[in-house]
mmCIF file of C-alpha atoms in Angstrom:
data_model
loop_
_atom_site.group_PDB
_atom_site.id
_atom_site.type_symbol
_atom_site.label_atom_id
_atom_site.label_comp_id
_atom_site.label_asym_id
_atom_site.label_seq_id
_atom_site.Cartn_x
_atom_site.Cartn_y
_atom_site.Cartn_z
ATOM 1 C CA MET A 1346 99.666 90.247 132.376
ATOM 2 C CA THR A 1347 97.298 93.013 131.677
ATOM 3 C CA VAL A 1348 95.050 92.551 128.372
ATOM 4 C CA SER A 1349 91.644 94.536 127.988
ATOM 5 C CA GLY A 1350 88.875 92.469 127.641
ATOM 6 C CA PRO A 1351 86.917 92.921 123.592
ATOM 7 C CA ARG A 1352 83.650 94.311 123.745
ATOM 8 C CA PRO A 1353 80.417 92.759 121.951
ATOM 9 C CA SER A 1354 79.807 93.911 118.631
ATOM 10 C CA ARG A 1355 78.985 92.723 115.495
ATOM 11 C CA ARG A 1356 81.154 91.055 112.901
ATOM 12 C CA GLY A 1357 83.916 93.664 111.113
ATOM 13 C CA PHE A 1358 85.886 93.192 107.528
ATOM 14 C CA VAL A 1359 89.677 92.259 107.970
ATOM 15 C CA ALA A 1360 91.169 93.362 104.400
ATOM 16 C CA LEU A 1361 93.138 90.283 103.762
ATOM 17 C CA GLY A 1362 96.703 91.108 103.021
ATOM 18 C CA ALA A 1363 99.275 87.824 103.902
ATOM 19 C CA ALA A 1364 100.957 85.421 102.350
ATOM 20 C CA ALA A 1365 99.666 82.228 104.462
ATOM 21 C CA LEU A 1366 96.285 83.661 103.169
ATOM 22 C CA LEU A 1367 96.871 83.311 99.487
ATOM 23 C CA SER A 1368 94.490 80.720 98.941
ATOM 24 C CA ALA A 1369 91.599 82.161 100.635
ATOM 25 C CA SER A 1370 88.262 83.625 98.896
ATOM 26 C CA VAL A 1371 88.682 87.331 99.509
ATOM 27 C CA ALA A 1372 85.423 89.477 99.405
ATOM 28 C CA VAL A 1373 86.544 92.870 100.261
ATOM 29 C CA PRO A 1374 83.848 95.578 100.289
ATOM 30 C CA ARG A 1375 83.858 98.374 97.668
ATOM 31 C CA ALA A 1376 83.563 102.321 98.255
ATOM 32 C CA VAL A 1377 80.310 103.910 98.496
ATOM 33 C CA ALA A 1378 80.893 107.653 99.143
ATOM 34 C CA ALA A 1379 79.223 110.024 96.430
ATOM 35 C CA ASP A 1380 82.611 112.285 96.046
ATOM 36 C CA ARG A 1381 85.437 111.335 94.150
ATOM 37 C CA ARG A 1382 88.052 110.492 97.110
ATOM 38 C CA SER A 1383 85.748 107.190 96.827
ATOM 39 C CA ALA A 1384 88.380 106.066 93.987
ATOM 40 C CA VAL A 1385 90.429 106.006 97.314
ATOM 41 C CA LEU A 1386 88.952 103.341 99.178
ATOM 42 C CA THR A 1387 87.925 101.751 95.606
ATOM 43 C CA TRP A 1388 92.019 101.261 95.347
ATOM 44 C CA TYR A 1389 92.623 100.357 98.775
ATOM 45 C CA ASP A 1390 90.578 97.754 98.762
ATOM 46 C CA ALA A 1391 92.226 96.383 95.288
ATOM 47 C CA THR A 1392 95.139 96.440 96.273
ATOM 48 C CA ALA A 1393 94.324 94.046 99.147
ATOM 49 C CA GLU A 1394 92.532 92.001 96.864
ATOM 50 C CA ALA A 1395 95.058 91.759 94.557
ATOM 51 C CA ILE A 1396 98.156 90.781 97.654
ATOM 52 C CA ALA A 1397 95.843 88.593 99.126
ATOM 53 C CA ALA A 1398 94.999 86.183 96.048
ATOM 54 C CA ALA A 1399 97.871 86.239 94.635
ATOM 55 C CA GLY A 1400 100.974 88.869 96.555
ATOM 56 C CA ALA A 1401 104.435 87.472 97.242
ATOM 57 C CA ALA A 1402 105.069 85.086 99.884
ATOM 58 C CA THR A 1403 107.009 87.346 102.399
ATOM 59 C CA GLN A 1404 105.381 90.026 104.501
ATOM 60 C CA VAL A 1405 107.878 93.045 103.816
ATOM 61 C CA THR A 1406 107.499 91.934 99.578
ATOM 62 C CA ASN A 1407 103.596 93.267 99.665
ATOM 63 C CA SER A 1408 104.438 95.907 101.967
ATOM 64 C CA ARG A 1409 106.746 96.736 99.415
ATOM 65 C CA THR A 1410 103.677 96.902 96.479
ATOM 66 C CA TRP A 1411 101.784 98.986 99.057
ATOM 67 C CA ALA A 1412 104.600 101.896 99.346
ATOM 68 C CA ILE A 1413 104.990 101.377 95.324
ATOM 69 C CA GLY A 1414 101.943 101.927 94.140
ATOM 70 C CA TRP A 1415 100.614 104.417 96.682
ATOM 71 C CA LEU A 1416 103.855 106.735 96.294
ATOM 72 C CA ALA A 1417 103.346 106.874 92.633
ATOM 73 C CA ALA A 1418 99.341 107.813 93.644
ATOM 74 C CA ALA A 1419 100.650 110.370 95.764
ATOM 75 C CA ARG A 1420 103.413 112.191 93.336
ATOM 76 C CA ALA A 1421 101.226 112.016 90.314
ATOM 77 C CA ALA A 1422 98.279 113.613 91.969
ATOM 78 C CA ARG A 1423 100.350 115.805 93.638
ATOM 79 C CA ASP A 1424 100.891 118.385 90.965
ATOM 80 C CA VAL A 1425 97.648 119.112 88.415
ATOM 81 C CA PRO A 1426 98.134 121.242 85.273
ATOM 82 C CA ARG A 1427 96.831 124.971 85.408
ATOM 83 C CA GLY A 1428 93.239 124.956 83.269
ATOM 84 C CA VAL A 1429 92.284 121.238 83.744
ATOM 85 C CA ASP A 1430 89.616 120.268 86.175
ATOM 86 C CA ARG A 1431 91.486 119.656 89.138
ATOM 87 C CA ALA A 1432 89.041 116.470 90.599
ATOM 88 C CA ALA A 1433 89.638 114.618 87.492
ATOM 89 C CA TYR A 1434 93.220 114.690 86.956
ATOM 90 C CA GLN A 1435 93.600 113.342 90.673
ATOM 91 C CA GLU A 1436 91.197 110.532 90.953
ATOM 92 C CA ALA A 1437 92.871 109.737 87.116
ATOM 93 C CA ALA A 1438 96.229 109.855 88.610
ATOM 94 C CA LEU A 1439 95.627 107.712 91.405
ATOM 95 C CA VAL A 1440 93.698 105.091 89.784
ATOM 96 C CA SER A 1441 96.430 104.834 86.829
ATOM 97 C CA ALA A 1442 99.712 104.554 88.914
ATOM 98 C CA VAL A 1443 98.086 102.103 91.434
ATOM 99 C CA HIS A 1444 96.612 100.010 88.268
ATOM 100 C CA HIS A 1445 100.022 100.138 86.624
ATOM 101 C CA ALA A 1446 102.218 99.023 89.471
ATOM 102 C CA LEU A 1447 99.901 96.513 90.659
ATOM 103 C CA VAL A 1448 99.216 95.114 87.492
ATOM 104 C CA ASP A 1449 103.702 95.078 87.377
ATOM 105 C CA LEU A 1450 103.564 93.445 91.055
ATOM 106 C CA VAL A 1451 101.272 91.182 90.647
ATOM 107 C CA PRO A 1452 100.581 90.336 87.000
ATOM 108 C CA ALA A 1453 98.217 87.209 88.286
ATOM 109 C CA ARG A 1454 95.771 89.867 89.173
ATOM 110 C CA ALA A 1455 96.153 91.903 85.944
ATOM 111 C CA GLU A 1456 92.915 90.747 84.037
ATOM 112 C CA GLN A 1457 90.953 91.593 87.361
ATOM 113 C CA LEU A 1458 92.805 95.392 88.083
ATOM 114 C CA ASP A 1459 91.900 95.917 84.130
ATOM 115 C CA ALA A 1460 88.045 95.554 85.123
ATOM 116 C CA THR A 1461 88.384 97.937 87.839
ATOM 117 C CA PHE A 1462 90.941 100.394 85.918
ATOM 118 C CA GLN A 1463 87.930 100.183 83.166
ATOM 119 C CA GLN A 1464 85.167 100.881 85.930
ATOM 120 C CA SER A 1465 87.251 103.555 87.770
ATOM 121 C CA ILE A 1466 88.240 105.355 84.394
ATOM 122 C CA ASP A 1467 84.718 105.525 82.828
ATOM 123 C CA ARG A 1468 83.163 106.977 86.279
ATOM 124 C CA ILE A 1469 85.640 109.984 85.469
ATOM 125 C CA PRO A 1470 83.946 112.824 83.255
ATOM 126 C CA GLY A 1471 86.441 112.573 79.845
ATOM 127 C CA GLY A 1472 88.401 115.135 79.311
ATOM 128 C CA GLU A 1473 91.818 116.724 79.201
ATOM 129 C CA ALA A 1474 92.561 116.315 82.862
ATOM 130 C CA ARG A 1475 91.574 112.242 82.324
ATOM 131 C CA GLY A 1476 93.750 112.067 79.722
ATOM 132 C CA LEU A 1477 96.475 113.830 81.390
ATOM 133 C CA GLY A 1478 96.315 112.358 84.688
ATOM 134 C CA VAL A 1479 95.975 108.837 83.064
ATOM 135 C CA ALA A 1480 99.794 109.293 81.827
ATOM 136 C CA ALA A 1481 100.975 111.298 85.235
ATOM 137 C CA GLY A 1482 100.019 107.758 86.516
ATOM 138 C CA ARG A 1483 101.344 105.711 84.628
ATOM 139 C CA ARG A 1484 105.004 108.338 84.405
ATOM 140 C CA GLU A 1485 105.140 108.223 88.194
ATOM 141 C CA ALA A 1486 104.334 104.181 88.507
ATOM 142 C CA ALA A 1487 107.272 103.342 85.932
ATOM 143 C CA HIS A 1488 109.704 105.885 87.769
ATOM 144 C CA VAL A 1489 108.856 104.550 91.305
ATOM 145 C CA LEU A 1490 108.807 100.563 90.029
ATOM 146 C CA GLY A 1491 112.537 101.566 87.926
ATOM 147 C CA SER A 1492 114.023 103.119 91.416
ATOM 148 C CA ARG A 1493 112.841 100.312 93.477
ATOM 149 C CA ARG A 1494 113.776 97.127 91.127
ATOM 150 C CA SER A 1495 116.794 95.806 93.024
ATOM 151 C CA ASP A 1496 116.224 97.029 96.209
ATOM 152 C CA GLY A 1497 116.312 93.716 97.626
ATOM 153 C CA LEU A 1498 112.550 92.964 98.676
ATOM 154 C CA ASP A 1499 112.325 90.223 96.276
ATOM 155 C CA PRO A 1500 110.737 87.026 98.150
ATOM 156 C CA ALA A 1501 114.483 84.942 97.284
ATOM 157 C CA SER A 1502 116.942 88.229 98.639
ATOM 158 C CA VAL A 1503 114.367 88.168 101.605
ATOM 159 C CA ASN A 1504 115.348 85.233 102.771
ATOM 160 C CA ALA A 1505 118.766 85.026 101.666
ATOM 161 C CA PRO A 1506 120.468 81.681 103.396
ATOM 162 C CA TYR A 1507 121.796 82.428 107.016
ATOM 163 C CA PRO A 1508 124.159 80.142 108.343
ATOM 164 C CA VAL A 1509 123.167 78.662 111.673
ATOM 165 C CA PRO A 1510 125.742 80.036 114.571
ATOM 166 C CA ALA A 1511 127.583 77.521 116.660
ATOM 167 C CA PRO A 1512 125.236 76.100 119.562
ATOM 168 C CA ARG A 1513 125.989 78.456 123.014
ATOM 169 C CA PRO A 1514 123.962 80.062 125.457
ATOM 170 C CA GLY A 1515 121.867 83.140 124.439
ATOM 171 C CA ILE A 1516 122.290 82.419 120.479
ATOM 172 C CA TRP A 1517 119.758 82.002 118.143
ATOM 173 C CA GLN A 1518 119.077 77.961 117.279
ATOM 174 C CA PRO A 1519 116.663 76.713 114.614
ATOM 175 C CA THR A 1520 113.108 76.021 116.592
ATOM 176 C CA PRO A 1521 110.718 73.144 117.398
ATOM 177 C CA PRO A 1522 108.959 71.187 115.613
ATOM 178 C CA ALA A 1523 110.739 71.838 112.874
ATOM 179 C CA TYR A 1524 113.627 73.634 112.870
ATOM 180 C CA ALA A 1525 113.193 75.421 110.094
ATOM 181 C CA PRO A 1526 116.276 77.500 108.290
ATOM 182 C CA ALA A 1527 116.345 81.099 109.361
ATOM 183 C CA THR A 1528 114.332 83.534 107.375
ATOM 184 C CA GLN A 1529 113.963 87.532 107.070
ATOM 185 C CA TYR A 1530 118.056 88.073 106.914
ATOM 186 C CA GLY A 1531 118.040 89.540 103.678
ATOM 187 C CA ASN A 1532 116.091 91.886 105.111
ATOM 188 C CA ARG A 1533 118.808 93.645 106.566
ATOM 189 C CA LEU A 1534 120.604 93.684 103.376
ATOM 190 C CA ALA A 1535 118.232 95.601 101.833
ATOM 191 C CA VAL A 1536 117.434 99.223 100.305
ATOM 192 C CA PRO A 1537 115.200 101.262 102.444
ATOM 193 C CA PHE A 1538 112.818 103.778 101.584
ATOM 194 C CA LEU A 1539 113.807 106.700 103.627
ATOM 195 C CA LEU A 1540 116.539 105.694 106.761
ATOM 196 C CA ARG A 1541 119.860 106.146 105.720
ATOM 197 C CA ARG A 1542 120.728 102.763 106.903
ATOM 198 C CA PRO A 1543 119.182 99.387 108.110
ATOM 199 C CA ASP A 1544 121.464 99.712 110.989
ATOM 200 C CA GLN A 1545 120.349 103.326 111.967
ATOM 201 C CA PHE A 1546 118.131 102.779 115.243
ATOM 202 C CA ARG A 1547 119.410 99.534 116.047
ATOM 203 C CA PRO A 1548 118.082 98.292 119.488
ATOM 204 C CA GLY A 1549 120.076 97.571 122.753
ATOM 205 C CA PRO A 1550 121.753 94.676 122.670
ATOM 206 C CA PRO A 1551 118.508 92.279 124.926
ATOM 207 C CA PRO A 1552 119.170 91.157 128.623
ATOM 208 C CA ALA A 1553 122.021 89.589 130.191
ATOM 209 C CA LEU A 1554 121.237 86.229 130.366
ATOM 210 C CA ASP A 1555 123.001 86.507 134.171
ATOM 211 C CA SER A 1556 120.230 89.486 135.029
ATOM 212 C CA ASP A 1557 117.500 90.336 137.015
ATOM 213 C CA ARG A 1558 115.633 91.296 133.400
ATOM 214 C CA TYR A 1559 116.165 88.176 131.683
ATOM 215 C CA ALA A 1560 115.117 85.765 134.530
ATOM 216 C CA ALA A 1561 111.630 87.835 135.060
ATOM 217 C CA ASP A 1562 111.586 87.852 130.882
ATOM 218 C CA LEU A 1563 111.776 83.756 130.650
ATOM 219 C CA ALA A 1564 109.408 83.531 134.090
ATOM 220 C CA GLU A 1565 106.967 84.783 132.223
ATOM 221 C CA VAL A 1566 106.801 83.112 129.161
ATOM 222 C CA ARG A 1567 107.302 80.117 130.947
ATOM 223 C CA ALA A 1568 104.066 80.563 133.113
ATOM 224 C CA TYR A 1569 102.174 82.135 130.658
ATOM 225 C CA GLY A 1570 103.050 81.253 126.786
ATOM 226 C CA ALA A 1571 103.452 77.102 127.244
ATOM 227 C CA VAL A 1572 101.124 75.358 125.386
ATOM 228 C CA ASP A 1573 99.192 73.845 128.397
ATOM 229 C CA SER A 1574 99.735 76.933 130.721
ATOM 230 C CA LYS A 1575 97.606 76.997 134.061
ATOM 231 C CA ALA A 1576 98.559 80.393 134.184
ATOM 232 C CA ARG A 1577 96.902 82.227 130.827
ATOM 233 C CA SER A 1578 93.488 82.869 130.956
ATOM 234 C CA PRO A 1579 90.777 82.114 127.962
ATOM 235 C CA HIS A 1580 90.511 85.459 127.303
ATOM 236 C CA GLN A 1581 94.308 85.933 127.265
ATOM 237 C CA THR A 1582 94.978 82.665 124.600
ATOM 238 C CA GLU A 1583 92.029 84.405 122.573
ATOM 239 C CA THR A 1584 94.710 87.825 122.464
ATOM 240 C CA ALA A 1585 97.233 85.353 121.745
ATOM 241 C CA ALA A 1586 95.427 83.811 118.540
ATOM 242 C CA PHE A 1587 94.030 87.175 117.756
ATOM 243 C CA TRP A 1588 97.638 88.877 116.818
ATOM 244 C CA LEU A 1589 99.214 85.540 115.307
ATOM 245 C CA GLY A 1590 98.876 86.040 111.708
ATOM 246 C CA SER A 1591 100.549 88.712 109.484
ATOM 247 C CA SER A 1592 100.694 92.400 111.082
ATOM 248 C CA LEU A 1593 100.052 93.566 107.763
ATOM 249 C CA THR A 1594 96.693 92.167 107.226
ATOM 250 C CA LEU A 1595 95.359 92.778 110.642
ATOM 251 C CA TYR A 1596 96.412 96.200 110.453
ATOM 252 C CA THR A 1597 94.902 96.761 106.589
ATOM 253 C CA GLU A 1598 91.196 97.664 108.221
ATOM 254 C CA PRO A 1599 92.160 100.073 110.629
ATOM 255 C CA LEU A 1600 93.905 102.261 108.590
ATOM 256 C CA ARG A 1601 90.800 101.615 105.768
ATOM 257 C CA VAL A 1602 88.867 102.705 109.125
ATOM 258 C CA ALA A 1603 90.623 106.713 108.716
ATOM 259 C CA LEU A 1604 90.678 107.085 105.621
ATOM 260 C CA SER A 1605 86.777 106.623 105.030
ATOM 261 C CA ARG A 1606 86.551 109.115 108.061
ATOM 262 C CA SER A 1607 89.498 111.549 106.940
ATOM 263 C CA PRO A 1608 88.083 114.989 105.554
ATOM 264 C CA HIS A 1609 91.082 114.672 103.536
ATOM 265 C CA GLY A 1610 91.130 114.973 99.461
ATOM 266 C CA ILE A 1611 92.967 112.031 97.306
ATOM 267 C CA ALA A 1612 96.252 113.559 97.003
ATOM 268 C CA GLU A 1613 96.627 114.010 101.102
ATOM 269 C CA GLN A 1614 95.137 110.484 100.896
ATOM 270 C CA ALA A 1615 97.278 108.679 98.666
ATOM 271 C CA ARG A 1616 100.250 110.654 100.528
ATOM 272 C CA GLN A 1617 98.876 108.579 103.947
ATOM 273 C CA VAL A 1618 98.864 105.307 102.693
ATOM 274 C CA ALA A 1619 102.424 105.653 100.905
ATOM 275 C CA LEU A 1620 103.924 107.064 103.937
ATOM 276 C CA PHE A 1621 102.285 104.279 106.007
ATOM 277 C CA HIS A 1622 104.424 101.328 103.734
ATOM 278 C CA VAL A 1623 107.197 103.175 103.627
ATOM 279 C CA ALA A 1624 107.343 103.361 107.180
ATOM 280 C CA LEU A 1625 106.122 100.126 108.072
ATOM 281 C CA VAL A 1626 108.905 98.116 104.919
ATOM 282 C CA ASP A 1627 111.502 100.594 106.385
ATOM 283 C CA THR A 1628 110.951 99.367 110.028
ATOM 284 C CA GLN A 1629 111.070 95.257 108.978
ATOM 285 C CA ILE A 1630 114.490 96.225 107.397
ATOM 286 C CA ALA A 1631 115.492 97.853 110.983
ATOM 287 C CA THR A 1632 113.545 94.943 112.373
ATOM 288 C CA SER A 1633 116.052 92.250 110.387
ATOM 289 C CA ASP A 1634 119.173 94.403 111.234
ATOM 290 C CA GLY A 1635 118.045 94.175 114.980
ATOM 291 C CA LYS A 1636 117.354 90.413 114.883
ATOM 292 C CA TYR A 1637 120.587 89.271 113.066
ATOM 293 C CA ALA A 1638 123.342 91.519 114.995
ATOM 294 C CA TYR A 1639 122.045 90.121 118.342
ATOM 295 C CA GLU A 1640 121.627 86.089 117.380
ATOM 296 C CA ARG A 1641 118.877 86.068 120.555
ATOM 297 C CA TRP A 1642 117.572 82.332 121.551
ATOM 298 C CA ARG A 1643 114.080 82.092 121.626
ATOM 299 C CA PRO A 1644 112.145 81.698 124.455
ATOM 300 C CA VAL A 1645 111.550 77.965 123.838
ATOM 301 C CA THR A 1646 115.490 77.285 123.523
ATOM 302 C CA ALA A 1647 116.183 79.000 126.160
ATOM 303 C CA ILE A 1648 113.903 77.390 128.529
ATOM 304 C CA ARG A 1649 114.631 73.408 127.262
ATOM 305 C CA THR A 1650 118.044 74.585 127.209
ATOM 306 C CA GLY A 1651 119.086 76.935 129.549
ATOM 307 C CA THR A 1652 120.382 77.231 132.851
ATOM 308 C CA ILE A 1653 117.374 78.557 134.656
ATOM 309 C CA ASP A 1654 115.443 75.535 135.779
ATOM 310 C CA PRO A 1655 115.685 73.580 132.168
ATOM 311 C CA ASP A 1656 112.976 72.160 130.801
ATOM 312 C CA PRO A 1657 113.414 69.801 127.435
ATOM 313 C CA GLY A 1658 109.549 69.092 127.639
ATOM 314 C CA TRP A 1659 108.496 73.279 127.424
ATOM 315 C CA THR A 1660 106.165 73.801 124.591
ATOM 316 C CA PRO A 1661 104.780 76.971 123.217
ATOM 317 C CA LEU A 1662 101.376 77.727 122.614
ATOM 318 C CA HIS A 1663 102.237 78.616 119.137
ATOM 319 C CA THR A 1664 104.766 77.442 116.863
ATOM 320 C CA THR A 1665 107.656 79.748 116.998
ATOM 321 C CA PRO A 1666 109.007 82.157 113.623
ATOM 322 C CA ALA A 1667 112.368 80.745 112.370
ATOM 323 C CA HIS A 1668 113.929 83.956 113.140
ATOM 324 C CA PRO A 1669 115.780 85.515 116.180
ATOM 325 C CA ASP A 1670 113.829 87.055 119.568
ATOM 326 C CA HIS A 1671 115.256 90.673 119.817
ATOM 327 C CA PRO A 1672 113.624 92.642 118.803
ATOM 328 C CA SER A 1673 109.590 91.184 118.301
ATOM 329 C CA GLY A 1674 108.894 91.971 114.314
ATOM 330 C CA HIS A 1675 104.801 92.049 115.130
ATOM 331 C CA ASN A 1676 106.008 94.635 117.571
ATOM 332 C CA THR A 1677 107.809 96.631 115.363
ATOM 333 C CA TYR A 1678 105.275 97.120 112.986
ATOM 334 C CA SER A 1679 102.786 97.817 115.567
ATOM 335 C CA GLY A 1680 104.797 100.610 117.182
ATOM 336 C CA ALA A 1681 105.597 102.038 113.614
ATOM 337 C CA ALA A 1682 101.510 101.543 112.632
ATOM 338 C CA GLU A 1683 100.303 103.426 115.670
ATOM 339 C CA SER A 1684 102.784 106.256 115.004
ATOM 340 C CA VAL A 1685 101.810 106.970 111.332
ATOM 341 C CA LEU A 1686 98.345 106.900 112.257
ATOM 342 C CA THR A 1687 98.325 108.756 115.679
ATOM 343 C CA ALA A 1688 100.208 111.443 113.395
ATOM 344 C CA PHE A 1689 98.078 111.407 110.764
ATOM 345 C CA PHE A 1690 94.413 110.752 112.559
ATOM 346 C CA GLY A 1691 95.138 111.232 115.755
ATOM 347 C CA PRO A 1692 95.427 109.245 119.218
ATOM 348 C CA ARG A 1693 91.756 108.323 119.080
ATOM 349 C CA THR A 1694 88.918 107.397 116.493
ATOM 350 C CA ALA A 1695 85.304 106.461 116.886
ATOM 351 C CA PRO A 1696 84.829 103.177 117.740
ATOM 352 C CA PHE A 1697 85.801 100.254 114.638
ATOM 353 C CA GLU A 1698 85.597 96.929 114.448
ATOM 354 C CA LEU A 1699 88.130 94.295 113.728
ATOM 355 C CA THR A 1700 88.415 90.818 113.482
ATOM 356 C CA SER A 1701 91.307 88.533 113.127
ATOM 357 C CA PRO A 1702 91.743 84.985 110.345
ATOM 358 C CA THR A 1703 93.740 83.494 112.969
ATOM 359 C CA ALA A 1704 90.818 84.136 116.134
ATOM 360 C CA PRO A 1705 87.443 83.229 113.628
ATOM 361 C CA GLY A 1706 84.551 84.280 115.719
ATOM 362 C CA VAL A 1707 86.187 86.583 117.583
ATOM 363 C CA THR A 1708 85.375 90.665 117.133
ATOM 364 C CA ARG A 1709 87.435 93.462 119.065
ATOM 365 C CA THR A 1710 86.310 96.845 119.285
ATOM 366 C CA TYR A 1711 89.314 99.642 119.200
ATOM 367 C CA THR A 1712 88.929 103.533 119.625
ATOM 368 C CA ASP A 1713 92.612 104.518 119.974
ATOM 369 C CA TRP A 1714 95.345 102.788 118.343
ATOM 370 C CA LYS A 1715 98.258 102.382 121.304
ATOM 371 C CA ARG A 1716 95.517 99.917 122.192
ATOM 372 C CA LEU A 1717 96.398 97.719 119.184
ATOM 373 C CA SER A 1718 100.328 97.681 119.966
ATOM 374 C CA ASP A 1719 99.745 97.229 123.444
ATOM 375 C CA GLU A 1720 97.893 93.686 122.899
ATOM 376 C CA ASN A 1721 100.570 92.644 119.980
ATOM 377 C CA VAL A 1722 102.821 93.515 123.382
ATOM 378 C CA GLU A 1723 100.748 90.845 125.538
ATOM 379 C CA ALA A 1724 100.454 88.218 122.302
ATOM 380 C CA ARG A 1725 103.289 87.258 121.784
ATOM 381 C CA ILE A 1726 104.006 86.202 125.526
ATOM 382 C CA LEU A 1727 101.005 85.006 125.799
ATOM 383 C CA SER A 1728 102.086 82.792 122.663
ATOM 384 C CA GLY A 1729 105.179 81.549 124.247
ATOM 385 C CA ILE A 1730 107.348 82.801 121.364
ATOM 386 C CA HIS A 1731 108.489 86.297 122.651
ATOM 387 C CA THR A 1732 110.064 87.793 125.557
ATOM 388 C CA ARG A 1733 108.564 91.224 126.900
ATOM 389 C CA SER A 1734 111.851 92.786 126.334
ATOM 390 C CA ALA A 1735 112.075 91.778 122.697
ATOM 391 C CA ASP A 1736 108.498 93.442 122.701
ATOM 392 C CA GLU A 1737 108.933 96.547 124.438
ATOM 393 C CA ALA A 1738 112.005 96.852 122.297
ATOM 394 C CA GLY A 1739 110.179 96.238 119.135
ATOM 395 C CA ILE A 1740 107.715 98.838 119.837
ATOM 396 C CA ALA A 1741 110.247 101.884 120.762
ATOM 397 C CA LEU A 1742 112.475 100.629 117.161
ATOM 398 C CA GLY A 1743 109.066 101.084 115.158
ATOM 399 C CA ARG A 1744 108.039 103.642 116.876
ATOM 400 C CA ARG A 1745 111.787 105.466 115.781
ATOM 401 C CA VAL A 1746 111.791 104.552 112.890
ATOM 402 C CA ALA A 1747 108.264 105.889 111.319
ATOM 403 C CA ARG A 1748 108.992 109.237 113.458
ATOM 404 C CA PHE A 1749 112.088 109.229 111.229
ATOM 405 C CA ALA A 1750 109.932 108.674 108.063
ATOM 406 C CA LEU A 1751 107.587 111.424 108.773
ATOM 407 C CA GLU A 1752 109.836 113.997 109.420
ATOM 408 C CA HIS A 1753 111.652 113.159 106.529
ATOM 409 C CA ALA A 1754 108.575 112.333 104.125
ATOM 410 C CA GLY A 1755 109.379 115.588 101.791
ATOM 411 C CA GLU A 1756 111.981 113.416 100.301
ATOM 412 C CA LEU A 1757 109.792 110.925 98.858
ATOM 413 C CA PHE A 1758 107.690 114.172 97.475
ATOM 414 C CA ALA A 1759 110.556 116.277 96.491
ATOM 415 C CA ALA A 1760 110.044 117.886 92.278
ATOM 416 C CA ARG A 1761 112.385 115.716 90.110
#
């Protein structure tokens, strides 16, 4: 196991965005940049805050909220009418689009969003540009909302019932301690933004149960992922805890850091946020397709009931999520996020700090996006909830979906 250690640094900010943290008290910093691109960060933070405080109970639904609002903003800010103040128009278009989408998708935060909208609009010089921008934002938000209204990414559809398969070697079964019904099955039935179909990049199957790779995978999780592991170091335990929570939560701050350092204007930054989340929605759809196509059992089931030195009392460090092993969803998300961040901002960045709600008091410092992926691969093994094969398949799948999204981004912004 090779996980690099955290570097000492002051505590950083992490924008909360996970359903598990909906009841948390969220303090979101406001942008202070003097130029109008500060509107991007103001509404980036407003999006994160609204989702953290009152978003959906399913991560992909919240990713969809990001994608809808920011796709509408990118479209609205793209084409500026002749003869009007370009900056004022684009700012008004972004503010209006994201506000309109969020009020529709997170109605419980309407009062707070309306207040932020008014503050933002008051900072824009009045006149034709502002009025046209506001109208464009509302129009594009309404269009994107309408086009995604029945896409199958609402919480009920995401968690569509999944019949538990008959027990047999290698096949997923509900896992302890709750033995809960499977979740996220409905993702594979949802409508992607850009993928042609959910199984477009389905990864290859997991290792055969009689293969050396499978035996090595299981031995690694057994040794390093047990709740009482003697092999796992304190730093590795910290890594498992750091990356335990929602990927949406943990990647909100890295993208914000990249935006805050970007030289691009409002329209391009809105496009970057939109494409990031479009790629991540499609990645989560592709992930569930792979999981339920292969129905691979989780390490806890394999170790307790399999034929390789079964240990009925083996328990993972962290509770196993209620869906199959292959591919790892945390790692599909990480692979896609890494690919989009690298494409837009380059593979490396100046140091930035990241904290995690599942590792209180820990701050880590990063200078490249790939290290986040590398830690995710290790973390899910160290938690005892994924095999290395599932993690590596996840990274590869996420990168492929993101690459496709970037290559076909023009379809999102084509003139209508």
